[in-house]
């Protein structure tokens, strides 16, 4: 069977979600073409000849972009069977089926994709809909046919730029944060990718020029007994290779004795989903940490010389104009204005289908009907000035990034919008001393 696997967008990463299933499909005798159309044109000839097309949908933005692109892709081949897989596929099954997708796979999707293609080859053509949390033994991803790493996001450091590879050491998460899209699919479970598979994937990317690896796990320390031997092996084989990972605040505190090992093995920075500096909001989101916990994690990582890259959701139904100004002042007081990507100052709470936010009666009372275009439940702040501020902050950040303004300049402009005209930054390290990816994390 001729299969095309398509990625629409994944935050500037060379997609593991194409390379992994491609290896599975090829092992079973199918012809698999990988198409990352965020970085290269759609391979029209391969699409026109395909028996099946699988769309990788790991995030909200990618899913919305797929729905826009679907008619154009269908016109190239009206007869190919379509499958959708990844975190956001089962959350948006109804919209995907309306767009022509007949098979839906969530969780551990590789085996399901192979079974679906095998059934098509046998002339059965089953209409799958499956979330699998089965433990599976992975196959080393095959990245043949993907754009070169030079076309993806790069790591910027004070020494210059480093070419970035991407892999995953685990999927899912043990925790049940209400706003997180991982939770409706994995429900508190996480699954590891075997160490030899991860190292094999890193090895081929190093051979292709990678100097830094991003681990895309929802939380790298869901299983520190898996993660730490892995980075020890990474460091032993490639002492000059750096990496970054995402780790919860509570895990940074619980496993504080491992912070030095992260730094020693080449960790350039840690992304941590702080989300809010308001304890009441953190409780509603079920984050499992407080504002004080984050401050302590920040102190500990700074003591180890390990930069944190915090992410936030500053615009929620509970945000006030004065509260947003206080949020900015706290970032300044914590000397974080250079460590927070500007986009993080404008993130608005997203409530997709299946979100555990809908467990809260106050949220159910405030949301509108499901938006089939936006793929979310819309909400408005009770104070319209907050929604106006959000729009202004968004526009200011976009304009600032277009003219390549510094993070401090953008932060100051946003602070003025929030009425913080007397804001004065505490002297801090230049952004150039803090490693960052050229395409920041967001949903």
Tab-separated table of C-alpha atoms in Angstrom:
chain	number	residue	atom	x	y	z
A	1	UNK	CA	0.000	0.000	0.000
A	2	UNK	CA	1.143	3.528	-0.792
A	3	UNK	CA	0.734	5.705	2.294
A	4	UNK	CA	1.457	9.418	2.746
A	5	UNK	CA	1.891	10.710	6.306
A	6	UNK	CA	1.279	14.453	6.562
A	7	UNK	CA	2.245	16.899	9.314
A	8	UNK	CA	0.660	20.341	9.064
A	9	UNK	CA	2.523	22.059	11.902
A	10	UNK	CA	4.413	21.079	15.049
A	11	UNK	CA	6.189	24.129	16.464
A	12	UNK	CA	9.281	23.973	14.282
A	13	UNK	CA	10.186	20.366	15.121
A	14	UNK	CA	11.070	17.609	12.679
A	15	UNK	CA	8.069	15.400	13.507
A	16	UNK	CA	8.578	12.214	15.504
A	17	UNK	CA	4.895	11.674	14.663
A	18	UNK	CA	5.805	11.080	11.003
A	19	UNK	CA	9.143	9.305	11.434
A	20	UNK	CA	7.852	6.755	13.972
A	21	UNK	CA	4.779	5.435	12.089
A	22	UNK	CA	6.732	5.539	8.818
A	23	UNK	CA	9.166	3.024	10.298
A	24	UNK	CA	6.308	0.768	11.452
A	25	UNK	CA	4.582	0.884	8.066
A	26	UNK	CA	7.774	0.217	6.084
A	27	UNK	CA	8.603	-2.714	8.348
A	28	UNK	CA	5.271	-4.247	7.351
A	29	UNK	CA	5.975	-3.801	3.650
A	30	UNK	CA	4.114	-0.598	2.883
A	31	UNK	CA	5.495	2.373	0.943
A	32	UNK	CA	5.414	5.357	3.308
A	33	UNK	CA	6.110	8.944	2.264
A	34	UNK	CA	6.593	11.615	4.938
A	35	UNK	CA	5.346	15.115	4.144
A	36	UNK	CA	5.935	17.964	6.587
A	37	UNK	CA	4.093	20.734	4.787
A	38	UNK	CA	5.071	23.302	7.407
A	39	UNK	CA	8.547	23.196	5.882
A	40	UNK	CA	8.133	21.835	2.341
A	41	UNK	CA	5.432	21.818	-0.357
A	42	UNK	CA	2.875	19.047	-0.342
A	43	UNK	CA	4.215	16.184	-2.528
A	44	UNK	CA	1.379	16.338	-5.028
A	45	UNK	CA	2.429	13.280	-7.037
A	46	UNK	CA	2.703	11.062	-3.946
A	47	UNK	CA	-0.655	12.294	-2.658
A	48	UNK	CA	-2.322	11.704	-6.037
A	49	UNK	CA	-1.083	8.095	-6.092
A	50	UNK	CA	-1.680	7.279	-2.410
A	51	UNK	CA	-4.002	4.520	-1.258
A	52	UNK	CA	-4.136	6.039	2.232
A	53	UNK	CA	-3.207	9.370	3.790
A	54	UNK	CA	-2.577	9.771	7.516
A	55	UNK	CA	-2.692	13.233	9.090
A	56	UNK	CA	-0.657	13.840	12.238
A	57	UNK	CA	-2.666	16.094	14.598
A	58	UNK	CA	-0.682	16.615	17.825
A	59	UNK	CA	-1.953	20.091	18.647
A	60	UNK	CA	-4.894	22.454	18.288
A	61	UNK	CA	-3.235	24.696	15.689
A	62	UNK	CA	-2.323	21.719	13.498
A	63	UNK	CA	-5.898	20.421	13.591
A	64	UNK	CA	-7.401	23.755	12.562
A	65	UNK	CA	-4.865	24.071	9.743
A	66	UNK	CA	-5.745	20.564	8.572
A	67	UNK	CA	-9.427	21.464	8.294
A	68	UNK	CA	-8.483	24.419	6.109
A	69	UNK	CA	-6.199	22.325	3.901
A	70	UNK	CA	-8.479	19.278	3.627
A	71	UNK	CA	-10.469	20.326	0.512
A	72	UNK	CA	-7.273	21.149	-1.403
A	73	UNK	CA	-5.708	17.791	-0.510
A	74	UNK	CA	-8.895	15.833	-1.249
A	75	UNK	CA	-9.050	17.417	-4.708
A	76	UNK	CA	-5.678	15.852	-5.542
A	77	UNK	CA	-6.969	12.369	-4.744
A	78	UNK	CA	-10.701	11.850	-4.165
A	79	UNK	CA	-10.325	8.123	-3.566
A	80	UNK	CA	-7.600	7.730	-0.909
A	81	UNK	CA	-8.680	6.611	2.554
A	82	UNK	CA	-7.941	9.194	5.253
A	83	UNK	CA	-6.817	8.618	8.812
A	84	UNK	CA	-6.221	11.138	11.601
A	85	UNK	CA	-3.897	10.416	14.505
A	86	UNK	CA	-2.259	12.185	17.408
A	87	UNK	CA	-3.454	13.890	20.564
A	88	UNK	CA	-6.128	16.082	18.967
A	89	UNK	CA	-7.561	13.472	16.584
A	90	UNK	CA	-9.923	11.714	19.047
A	91	UNK	CA	-10.839	15.054	20.649
A	92	UNK	CA	-12.155	16.290	17.292
A	93	UNK	CA	-13.532	13.081	15.792
A	94	UNK	CA	-16.803	14.596	14.585
A	95	UNK	CA	-15.115	17.479	12.747
A	96	UNK	CA	-12.537	15.121	11.223
A	97	UNK	CA	-15.199	12.735	9.948
A	98	UNK	CA	-17.044	15.639	8.328
A	99	UNK	CA	-13.773	16.511	6.581
A	100	UNK	CA	-13.478	12.980	5.177
A	101	UNK	CA	-11.377	11.173	7.792
A	102	UNK	CA	-12.587	7.591	8.213
A	103	UNK	CA	-10.124	6.298	10.839
A	104	UNK	CA	-9.180	8.021	14.119
A	105	UNK	CA	-6.274	7.035	16.358
A	106	UNK	CA	-5.249	8.497	19.710
A	107	UNK	CA	-2.704	7.574	22.349
A	108	UNK	CA	-0.288	4.930	21.111
A	109	UNK	CA	-1.249	5.192	17.461
A	110	UNK	CA	1.454	3.292	15.533
A	111	UNK	CA	-0.058	-0.195	15.862
A	112	UNK	CA	-3.528	1.075	15.048
A	113	UNK	CA	-2.319	2.873	11.931
A	114	UNK	CA	-0.619	-0.296	10.712
A	115	UNK	CA	-3.733	-2.396	11.357
A	116	UNK	CA	-5.837	0.116	9.438
A	117	UNK	CA	-3.503	0.124	6.415
A	118	UNK	CA	-3.290	-3.670	6.512
A	119	UNK	CA	-7.077	-3.863	6.494
A	120	UNK	CA	-7.202	-1.549	3.480
A	121	UNK	CA	-4.698	-3.789	1.702
A	122	UNK	CA	-6.990	-6.746	2.384
A	123	UNK	CA	-9.951	-4.849	0.944
A	124	UNK	CA	-11.733	-4.555	4.270
A	125	UNK	CA	-11.353	-0.797	4.801
A	126	UNK	CA	-12.518	-0.734	8.381
A	127	UNK	CA	-13.595	2.619	9.830
A	128	UNK	CA	-11.439	2.704	12.945
A	129	UNK	CA	-11.945	4.879	15.989
A	130	UNK	CA	-9.501	3.948	18.684
A	131	UNK	CA	-7.611	5.344	21.654
A	132	UNK	CA	-4.942	2.862	22.647
A	133	UNK	CA	-2.973	3.002	25.859
A	134	UNK	CA	-1.360	-0.375	25.232
A	135	UNK	CA	2.322	-0.692	26.015
A	136	UNK	CA	4.149	-1.172	22.755
A	137	UNK	CA	7.718	-1.813	21.730
A	138	UNK	CA	8.671	1.035	19.460
A	139	UNK	CA	10.649	0.890	16.235
A	140	UNK	CA	13.511	3.319	15.659
A	141	UNK	CA	11.949	6.189	13.675
A	142	UNK	CA	12.901	6.592	10.015
A	143	UNK	CA	13.382	10.220	9.012
A	144	UNK	CA	14.057	9.615	5.316
A	145	UNK	CA	12.211	12.127	3.169
A	146	UNK	CA	11.765	14.767	5.881
A	147	UNK	CA	13.221	18.253	5.361
A	148	UNK	CA	16.760	18.654	6.774
A	149	UNK	CA	17.193	19.817	10.364
A	150	UNK	CA	18.543	23.157	9.129
A	151	UNK	CA	14.979	24.063	8.081
A	152	UNK	CA	13.608	23.675	11.605
A	153	UNK	CA	13.855	25.756	14.779
A	154	UNK	CA	17.367	26.338	16.086
A	155	UNK	CA	18.789	26.839	19.572
A	156	UNK	CA	20.274	30.273	20.228
A	157	UNK	CA	22.965	30.570	22.896
A	158	UNK	CA	25.576	33.175	23.785
A	159	UNK	CA	28.042	31.195	21.636
A	160	UNK	CA	25.768	31.224	18.573
A	161	UNK	CA	23.164	28.841	17.162
A	162	UNK	CA	22.946	25.070	17.390
A	163	UNK	CA	21.081	22.740	15.063
A	164	UNK	CA	18.177	21.034	16.827
A	165	UNK	CA	16.815	17.500	16.599
A	166	UNK	CA	13.638	16.263	18.242
A	167	UNK	CA	12.567	12.994	19.835
A	168	UNK	CA	10.251	11.584	22.478
A	169	UNK	CA	11.192	9.388	25.424
A	170	UNK	CA	7.626	9.001	26.708
A	171	UNK	CA	4.012	9.896	25.991
A	172	UNK	CA	1.090	10.730	28.214
A	173	UNK	CA	1.274	11.993	31.785
A	174	UNK	CA	0.576	10.768	35.310
A	175	UNK	CA	-1.142	14.027	36.233
A	176	UNK	CA	-4.645	15.358	35.614
A	177	UNK	CA	-4.242	19.108	35.063
A	178	UNK	CA	-7.707	20.245	33.994
A	179	UNK	CA	-6.676	22.405	31.047
A	180	UNK	CA	-4.212	19.932	29.508
A	181	UNK	CA	-5.144	18.178	26.215
A	182	UNK	CA	-3.089	15.123	27.200
A	183	UNK	CA	-5.495	14.256	30.024
A	184	UNK	CA	-8.688	13.407	28.045
A	185	UNK	CA	-6.665	10.889	26.015
A	186	UNK	CA	-4.239	9.375	28.516
A	187	UNK	CA	-6.272	9.787	31.744
A	188	UNK	CA	-3.268	9.746	34.051
A	189	UNK	CA	-1.242	7.121	32.174
A	190	UNK	CA	2.142	7.513	30.551
A	191	UNK	CA	4.049	5.192	28.251
A	192	UNK	CA	7.807	5.034	27.673
A	193	UNK	CA	9.709	4.735	24.420
A	194	UNK	CA	12.426	2.145	24.941
A	195	UNK	CA	15.868	3.601	25.634
A	196	UNK	CA	17.577	1.905	22.689
A	197	UNK	CA	14.924	3.315	20.339
A	198	UNK	CA	15.365	6.859	21.678
A	199	UNK	CA	19.157	6.643	21.453
A	200	UNK	CA	18.908	5.213	17.943
A	201	UNK	CA	16.708	8.126	16.911
A	202	UNK	CA	19.131	10.620	18.455
A	203	UNK	CA	22.065	8.878	16.796
A	204	UNK	CA	20.661	9.310	13.293
A	205	UNK	CA	19.869	12.964	13.964
A	206	UNK	CA	23.384	13.633	15.268
A	207	UNK	CA	24.678	12.035	12.078
A	208	UNK	CA	22.470	14.529	10.204
A	209	UNK	CA	24.019	17.459	12.052
A	210	UNK	CA	21.997	17.804	15.274
A	211	UNK	CA	23.907	19.572	18.050
A	212	UNK	CA	20.965	19.805	20.463
A	213	UNK	CA	17.969	17.557	21.152
A	214	UNK	CA	14.516	18.623	22.307
A	215	UNK	CA	12.671	15.951	24.271
A	216	UNK	CA	8.990	16.458	23.515
A	217	UNK	CA	7.617	14.418	26.423
A	218	UNK	CA	4.657	16.095	28.177
A	219	UNK	CA	6.723	15.657	31.346
A	220	UNK	CA	10.262	14.263	31.211
A	221	UNK	CA	10.167	13.343	34.902
A	222	UNK	CA	6.970	11.315	34.917
A	223	UNK	CA	9.507	8.518	35.067
A	224	UNK	CA	12.900	9.823	36.220
A	225	UNK	CA	14.096	6.227	36.434
A	226	UNK	CA	13.682	6.095	32.647
A	227	UNK	CA	14.710	9.658	31.825
A	228	UNK	CA	17.927	10.007	33.800
A	229	UNK	CA	19.704	6.818	32.627
A	230	UNK	CA	18.743	7.921	29.128
A	231	UNK	CA	20.462	11.315	29.383
A	232	UNK	CA	23.434	9.709	31.130
A	233	UNK	CA	23.797	7.422	28.085
A	234	UNK	CA	23.277	10.401	25.764
A	235	UNK	CA	26.012	12.363	27.510
A	236	UNK	CA	28.404	9.408	27.519
A	237	UNK	CA	28.067	8.934	23.755
A	238	UNK	CA	27.883	12.615	22.773
A	239	UNK	CA	29.521	14.781	25.477
A	240	UNK	CA	29.065	17.982	23.458
A	241	UNK	CA	25.374	17.390	22.697
A	242	UNK	CA	22.936	19.590	24.644
A	243	UNK	CA	19.245	18.998	25.211
A	244	UNK	CA	16.099	20.507	26.692
A	245	UNK	CA	13.065	18.930	28.339
A	246	UNK	CA	9.702	19.814	29.880
A	247	UNK	CA	9.304	19.140	33.618
A	248	UNK	CA	6.493	20.022	36.044
A	249	UNK	CA	7.164	22.413	38.914
A	250	UNK	CA	6.248	19.758	41.474
A	251	UNK	CA	8.697	17.321	39.885
A	252	UNK	CA	11.484	19.903	39.967
A	253	UNK	CA	10.883	20.169	43.711
A	254	UNK	CA	10.352	16.471	44.368
A	255	UNK	CA	13.493	15.448	42.478
A	256	UNK	CA	15.639	18.469	43.315
A	257	UNK	CA	18.585	16.146	43.918
A	258	UNK	CA	18.610	15.409	40.157
A	259	UNK	CA	18.863	19.039	38.986
A	260	UNK	CA	22.657	18.963	39.039
A	261	UNK	CA	22.613	15.786	36.956
A	262	UNK	CA	20.498	17.525	34.338
A	263	UNK	CA	23.008	20.337	34.068
A	264	UNK	CA	25.994	17.967	34.094
A	265	UNK	CA	24.602	15.847	31.264
A	266	UNK	CA	24.064	18.843	28.976
A	267	UNK	CA	20.589	20.182	29.710
A	268	UNK	CA	20.521	23.718	28.284
A	269	UNK	CA	17.178	24.709	29.795
A	270	UNK	CA	13.956	23.271	31.196
A	271	UNK	CA	10.480	24.269	30.055
A	272	UNK	CA	7.964	24.228	32.890
A	273	UNK	CA	4.230	24.879	32.595
A	274	UNK	CA	3.639	27.369	35.404
A	275	UNK	CA	0.406	28.675	33.823
A	276	UNK	CA	-0.409	31.257	36.505
A	277	UNK	CA	1.037	33.140	39.467
A	278	UNK	CA	-2.408	33.273	41.115
A	279	UNK	CA	-2.960	30.422	43.587
A	280	UNK	CA	-6.732	30.460	43.096
A	281	UNK	CA	-6.345	29.991	39.342
A	282	UNK	CA	-3.730	27.279	39.872
A	283	UNK	CA	-6.261	25.422	42.016
A	284	UNK	CA	-8.928	25.678	39.311
A	285	UNK	CA	-6.436	24.319	36.782
A	286	UNK	CA	-5.430	21.514	39.201
A	287	UNK	CA	-1.763	22.242	38.513
A	288	UNK	CA	-0.468	20.708	41.724
A	289	UNK	CA	1.807	23.627	42.637
A	290	UNK	CA	1.549	27.117	44.100
A	291	UNK	CA	3.134	30.439	43.251
A	292	UNK	CA	5.583	29.856	46.131
A	293	UNK	CA	6.451	26.417	44.744
A	294	UNK	CA	7.376	27.974	41.430
A	295	UNK	CA	9.530	30.612	43.117
A	296	UNK	CA	11.345	27.833	44.985
A	297	UNK	CA	11.854	25.816	41.777
A	298	UNK	CA	13.231	28.942	40.145
A	299	UNK	CA	15.641	29.470	43.041
A	300	UNK	CA	16.832	25.858	42.915
A	301	UNK	CA	17.395	25.776	39.162
A	302	UNK	CA	19.210	29.114	39.226
A	303	UNK	CA	21.480	27.785	41.960
A	304	UNK	CA	22.402	24.940	39.599
A	305	UNK	CA	22.894	27.296	36.641
A	306	UNK	CA	19.952	25.644	34.857
A	307	UNK	CA	17.683	28.175	33.093
A	308	UNK	CA	13.918	27.751	33.283
A	309	UNK	CA	11.614	28.638	30.387
A	310	UNK	CA	8.223	29.123	32.101
A	311	UNK	CA	4.985	28.945	30.121
A	312	UNK	CA	1.785	30.710	31.154
A	313	UNK	CA	-1.929	31.047	30.482
A	314	UNK	CA	-2.366	34.639	31.690
A	315	UNK	CA	-5.808	35.147	30.134
A	316	UNK	CA	-8.459	33.025	31.845
A	317	UNK	CA	-12.098	33.682	32.742
A	318	UNK	CA	-10.807	34.810	36.154
A	319	UNK	CA	-8.235	37.323	34.879
A	320	UNK	CA	-8.759	40.977	35.802
A	321	UNK	CA	-7.029	44.041	34.369
A	322	UNK	CA	-5.324	44.719	37.676
A	323	UNK	CA	-4.464	41.022	38.038
A	324	UNK	CA	-2.761	40.999	34.653
A	325	UNK	CA	-0.709	44.026	35.679
A	326	UNK	CA	0.243	42.221	38.893
A	327	UNK	CA	1.288	39.177	36.846
A	328	UNK	CA	3.663	41.344	34.808
A	329	UNK	CA	5.090	42.975	37.927
A	330	UNK	CA	5.741	39.556	39.456
A	331	UNK	CA	7.569	38.406	36.328
A	332	UNK	CA	9.759	41.483	36.595
A	333	UNK	CA	10.345	40.959	40.319
A	334	UNK	CA	11.378	37.368	39.599
A	335	UNK	CA	13.766	38.636	36.891
A	336	UNK	CA	11.977	36.609	34.234
A	337	UNK	CA	11.257	39.149	31.528
A	338	UNK	CA	14.108	37.788	29.396
A	339	UNK	CA	13.240	34.130	30.089
A	340	UNK	CA	9.577	34.267	29.080
A	341	UNK	CA	8.839	34.130	25.352
A	342	UNK	CA	6.575	37.071	24.430
A	343	UNK	CA	3.832	34.752	23.150
A	344	UNK	CA	3.440	33.493	26.728
A	345	UNK	CA	2.139	36.936	27.746
A	346	UNK	CA	-0.852	36.482	25.434
A	347	UNK	CA	-1.923	32.842	25.794
A	348	UNK	CA	-5.659	32.504	26.398
A	349	UNK	CA	-7.249	29.469	28.064
A	350	UNK	CA	-8.327	26.971	25.424
A	351	UNK	CA	-11.195	24.621	26.259
A	352	UNK	CA	-11.287	21.855	23.627
A	353	UNK	CA	-13.732	18.986	23.406
A	354	UNK	CA	-13.184	16.598	26.300
A	355	UNK	CA	-11.421	19.171	28.474
A	356	UNK	CA	-11.555	18.505	32.191
A	357	UNK	CA	-12.166	22.240	32.648
A	358	UNK	CA	-15.790	21.327	31.903
A	359	UNK	CA	-15.893	19.428	35.200
A	360	UNK	CA	-16.184	22.825	36.904
A	361	UNK	CA	-19.789	24.023	37.138
A	362	UNK	CA	-18.693	27.651	36.870
A	363	UNK	CA	-16.932	26.870	33.573
A	364	UNK	CA	-19.918	25.002	32.153
A	365	UNK	CA	-22.069	28.029	33.018
A	366	UNK	CA	-19.810	30.490	31.200
A	367	UNK	CA	-18.950	28.699	27.952
A	368	UNK	CA	-20.938	28.848	24.749
A	369	UNK	CA	-21.790	26.022	22.366
A	370	UNK	CA	-18.867	24.154	20.852
A	371	UNK	CA	-17.303	26.183	18.029
A	372	UNK	CA	-16.859	23.798	15.081
A	373	UNK	CA	-14.488	26.215	13.339
A	374	UNK	CA	-12.363	27.149	16.343
A	375	UNK	CA	-12.550	23.579	17.741
A	376	UNK	CA	-13.160	24.840	21.260
A	377	UNK	CA	-15.791	26.042	23.695
A	378	UNK	CA	-15.806	29.859	23.481
A	379	UNK	CA	-15.878	32.002	26.598
A	380	UNK	CA	-15.801	35.684	27.418
A	381	UNK	CA	-14.425	37.421	30.462
A	382	UNK	CA	-17.104	39.096	32.568
A	383	UNK	CA	-15.076	42.300	32.174
A	384	UNK	CA	-14.902	43.118	28.451
A	385	UNK	CA	-11.827	45.256	29.118
A	386	UNK	CA	-9.844	42.063	29.752
A	387	UNK	CA	-10.756	40.612	26.347
A	388	UNK	CA	-9.889	43.965	24.744
A	389	UNK	CA	-6.560	43.918	26.567
A	390	UNK	CA	-5.882	40.381	25.311
A	391	UNK	CA	-6.419	41.484	21.713
A	392	UNK	CA	-4.147	44.503	22.185
A	393	UNK	CA	-1.432	42.390	23.814
A	394	UNK	CA	-1.601	39.914	20.944
A	395	UNK	CA	-1.236	42.647	18.343
A	396	UNK	CA	1.608	44.350	20.231
A	397	UNK	CA	3.560	41.100	20.487
A	398	UNK	CA	3.071	40.284	16.808
A	399	UNK	CA	4.205	43.760	15.766
A	400	UNK	CA	7.184	43.625	18.118
A	401	UNK	CA	8.339	40.280	16.775
A	402	UNK	CA	7.958	41.449	13.171
A	403	UNK	CA	10.364	44.303	13.816
A	404	UNK	CA	12.653	41.981	15.862
A	405	UNK	CA	12.245	43.926	19.094
A	406	UNK	CA	13.922	42.484	22.166
A	407	UNK	CA	11.931	40.609	24.780
A	408	UNK	CA	12.420	43.479	27.211
A	409	UNK	CA	11.092	45.987	24.678
A	410	UNK	CA	8.022	43.848	23.988
A	411	UNK	CA	7.487	43.263	27.707
A	412	UNK	CA	7.625	47.009	28.383
A	413	UNK	CA	5.092	47.700	25.610
A	414	UNK	CA	2.736	45.071	27.023
A	415	UNK	CA	3.180	46.495	30.525
A	416	UNK	CA	2.125	49.934	29.264
A	417	UNK	CA	-1.056	48.410	27.818
A	418	UNK	CA	-1.829	47.032	31.267
A	419	UNK	CA	-1.358	50.465	32.831
A	420	UNK	CA	2.044	49.631	34.296
A	421	UNK	CA	3.576	52.869	33.054
A	422	UNK	CA	5.958	53.178	35.981
A	423	UNK	CA	7.315	49.665	35.513
A	424	UNK	CA	11.085	49.563	35.789
A	425	UNK	CA	12.949	46.304	35.094
A	426	UNK	CA	15.418	44.893	37.562
A	427	UNK	CA	18.874	44.604	35.936
A	428	UNK	CA	19.265	41.070	34.612
A	429	UNK	CA	21.241	38.913	32.227
A	430	UNK	CA	20.950	39.666	28.546
A	431	UNK	CA	18.673	37.369	26.569
A	432	UNK	CA	21.779	36.231	24.668
A	433	UNK	CA	23.005	34.450	27.812
A	434	UNK	CA	19.781	32.469	28.165
A	435	UNK	CA	19.384	29.619	25.642
A	436	UNK	CA	16.109	29.628	23.720
A	437	UNK	CA	14.559	27.974	20.679
A	438	UNK	CA	13.784	30.229	17.727
A	439	UNK	CA	10.213	28.884	17.631
A	440	UNK	CA	8.739	29.000	21.154
A	441	UNK	CA	6.402	26.492	22.748
A	442	UNK	CA	2.676	27.093	22.725
A	443	UNK	CA	-0.505	25.071	22.150
